[in-house]
Short mmCIF file of C-alpha atoms in Angstrom, two decimals:
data_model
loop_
_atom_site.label_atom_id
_atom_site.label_comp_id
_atom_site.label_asym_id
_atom_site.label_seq_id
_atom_site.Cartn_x
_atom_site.Cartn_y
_atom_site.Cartn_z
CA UNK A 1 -22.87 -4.42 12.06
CA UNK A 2 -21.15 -7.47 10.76
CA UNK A 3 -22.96 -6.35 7.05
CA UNK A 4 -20.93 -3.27 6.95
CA UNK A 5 -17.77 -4.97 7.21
CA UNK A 6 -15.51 -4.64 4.18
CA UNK A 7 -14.59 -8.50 3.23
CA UNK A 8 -10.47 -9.77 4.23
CA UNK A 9 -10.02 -10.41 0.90
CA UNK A 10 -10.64 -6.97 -0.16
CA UNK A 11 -8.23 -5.58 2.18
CA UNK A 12 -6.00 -7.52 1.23
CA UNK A 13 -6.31 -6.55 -2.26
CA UNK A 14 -6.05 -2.71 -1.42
CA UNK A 15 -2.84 -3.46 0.79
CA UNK A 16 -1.37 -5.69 -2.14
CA UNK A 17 -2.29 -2.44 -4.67
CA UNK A 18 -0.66 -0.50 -1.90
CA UNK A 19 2.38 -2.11 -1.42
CA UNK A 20 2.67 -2.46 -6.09
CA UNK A 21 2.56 1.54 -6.20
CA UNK A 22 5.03 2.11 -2.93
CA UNK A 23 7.56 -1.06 -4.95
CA UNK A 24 6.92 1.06 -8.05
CA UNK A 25 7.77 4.43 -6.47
CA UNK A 26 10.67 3.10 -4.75
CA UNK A 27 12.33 2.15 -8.50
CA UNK A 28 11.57 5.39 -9.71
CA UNK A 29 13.56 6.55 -6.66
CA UNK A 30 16.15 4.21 -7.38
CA UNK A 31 16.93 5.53 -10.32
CA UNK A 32 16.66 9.15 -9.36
CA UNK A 33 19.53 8.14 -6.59
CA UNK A 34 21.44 5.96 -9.45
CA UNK A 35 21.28 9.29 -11.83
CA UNK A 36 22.60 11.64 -8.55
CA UNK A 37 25.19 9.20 -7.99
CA UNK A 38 26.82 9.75 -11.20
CA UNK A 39 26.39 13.61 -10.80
CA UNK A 40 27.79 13.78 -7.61
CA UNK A 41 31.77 12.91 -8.99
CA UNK A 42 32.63 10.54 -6.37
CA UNK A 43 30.47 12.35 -3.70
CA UNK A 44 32.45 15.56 -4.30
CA UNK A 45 29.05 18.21 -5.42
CA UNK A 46 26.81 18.71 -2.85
CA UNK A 47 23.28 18.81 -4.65
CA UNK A 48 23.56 15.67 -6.47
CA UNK A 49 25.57 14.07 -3.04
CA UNK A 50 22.07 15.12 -1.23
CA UNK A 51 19.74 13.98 -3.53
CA UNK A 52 21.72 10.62 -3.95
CA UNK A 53 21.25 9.98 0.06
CA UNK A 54 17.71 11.51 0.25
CA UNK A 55 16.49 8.98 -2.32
CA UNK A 56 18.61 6.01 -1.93
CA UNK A 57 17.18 6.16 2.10
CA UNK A 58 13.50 6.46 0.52
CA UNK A 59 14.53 4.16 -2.31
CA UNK A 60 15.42 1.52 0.42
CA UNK A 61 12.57 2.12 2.80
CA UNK A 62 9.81 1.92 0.42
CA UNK A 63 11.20 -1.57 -0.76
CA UNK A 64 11.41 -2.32 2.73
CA UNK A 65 7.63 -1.57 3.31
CA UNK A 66 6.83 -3.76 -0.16
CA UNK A 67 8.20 -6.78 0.59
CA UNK A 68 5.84 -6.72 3.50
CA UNK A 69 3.17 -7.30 1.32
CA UNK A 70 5.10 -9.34 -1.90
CA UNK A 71 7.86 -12.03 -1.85
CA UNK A 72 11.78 -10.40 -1.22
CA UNK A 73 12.77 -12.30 -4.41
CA UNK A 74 10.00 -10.66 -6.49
CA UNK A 75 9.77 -7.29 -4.91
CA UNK A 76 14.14 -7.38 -5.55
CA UNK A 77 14.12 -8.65 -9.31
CA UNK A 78 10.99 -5.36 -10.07
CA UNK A 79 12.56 -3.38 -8.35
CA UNK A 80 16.06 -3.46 -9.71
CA UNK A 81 14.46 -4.03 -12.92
CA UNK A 82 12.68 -1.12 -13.24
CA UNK A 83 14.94 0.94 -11.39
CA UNK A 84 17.61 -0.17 -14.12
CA UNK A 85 15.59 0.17 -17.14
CA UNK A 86 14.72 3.63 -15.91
CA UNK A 87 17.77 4.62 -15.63
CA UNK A 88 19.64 3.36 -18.89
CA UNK A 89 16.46 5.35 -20.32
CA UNK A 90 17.15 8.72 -18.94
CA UNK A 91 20.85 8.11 -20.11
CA UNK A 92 19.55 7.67 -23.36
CA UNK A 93 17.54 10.51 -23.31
CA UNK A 94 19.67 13.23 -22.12
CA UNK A 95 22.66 11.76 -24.52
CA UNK A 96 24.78 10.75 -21.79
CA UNK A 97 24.54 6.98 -23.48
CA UNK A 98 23.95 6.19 -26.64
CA UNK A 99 20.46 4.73 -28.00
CA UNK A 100 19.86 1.38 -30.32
CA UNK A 101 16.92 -0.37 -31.35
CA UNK A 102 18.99 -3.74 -29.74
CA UNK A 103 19.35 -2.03 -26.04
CA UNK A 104 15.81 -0.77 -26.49
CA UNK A 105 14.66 -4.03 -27.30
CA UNK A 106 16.62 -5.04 -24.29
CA UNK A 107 15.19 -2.75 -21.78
CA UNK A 108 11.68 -3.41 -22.35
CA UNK A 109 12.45 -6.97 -21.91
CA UNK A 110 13.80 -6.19 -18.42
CA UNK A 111 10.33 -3.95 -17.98
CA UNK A 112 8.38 -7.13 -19.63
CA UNK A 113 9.75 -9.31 -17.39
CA UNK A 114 8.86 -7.63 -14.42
CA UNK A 115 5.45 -6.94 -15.73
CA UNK A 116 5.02 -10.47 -16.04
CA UNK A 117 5.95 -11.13 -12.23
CA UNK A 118 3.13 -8.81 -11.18
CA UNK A 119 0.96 -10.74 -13.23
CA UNK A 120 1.82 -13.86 -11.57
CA UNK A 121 -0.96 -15.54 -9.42
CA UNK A 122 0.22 -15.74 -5.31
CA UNK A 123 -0.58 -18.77 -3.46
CA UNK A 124 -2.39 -18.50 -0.72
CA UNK A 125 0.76 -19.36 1.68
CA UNK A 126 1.82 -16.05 0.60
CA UNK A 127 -1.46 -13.72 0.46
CA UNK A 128 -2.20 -14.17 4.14
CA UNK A 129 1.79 -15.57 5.90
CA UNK A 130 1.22 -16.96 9.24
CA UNK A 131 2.50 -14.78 12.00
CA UNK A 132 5.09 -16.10 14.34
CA UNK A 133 4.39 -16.76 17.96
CA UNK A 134 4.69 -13.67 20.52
#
């Protein structure tokens, strides 16, 4: 029955929610593989060689499967964003870089900033893109 129907719009809600949490995993990956790459010293220690390819391929594929669903330039900017400010922030917090109120005020502008493209509304051109022909 047509009354059991859930509406378009609030599928397309879920799969915009959807494709948030896998651009938001996908920087937390990012800087998981950023973090390996630095361990690995010039690819020469296996463990933090592996995880640097294991999450840099999962890194990459989740963004892949966001920008599906939100606009390359936006899904690029959060992603590299937060992958960034996460990283600078475990640096800081295992002492491999040094802290500063001035960099921390920096890095949550980074995380601000891509807050605030979240928040932006999406016109409707890019909610629903038209396919092209088959």
């Amino acid at each position: 029955m047509a009354s059991n129907r859930t509406p378009k719009s609030v599928g397309r809600t879920r799969t915009a929610t959807l494709a948030w949490l896998i651009l938001l995993a996908s920087a937390v990956l990012e800087a998981v593989w950023a973090t390996a790459l630095g361990l690995s010293d010039g690819f020469t220690r296996p463990l933090p060689t592996l995880v640097f390819a294991l999450t840099a391929t999962l890194s990459m594929a989740g963004l892949g499967v966001a920008v599906k669903s939100i606009p390359l330039g936006t899904a690029y900017a959060v992603w590299v964003g937060i992958g960034a400010a996460l990283t600078v922030g475990w640096a800081m917090a295992t002492g491999v870089e040094p802290a500063s109120p001035l960099k921390l005020l920096f890095i949550a502008g980074i995380v601000g900033c891509a807050a605030g493209l979240k928040l932006l509304p999406v016109p409707k051109s890019e909610v629903s893109p038209a396919l092209p022909p088959s």
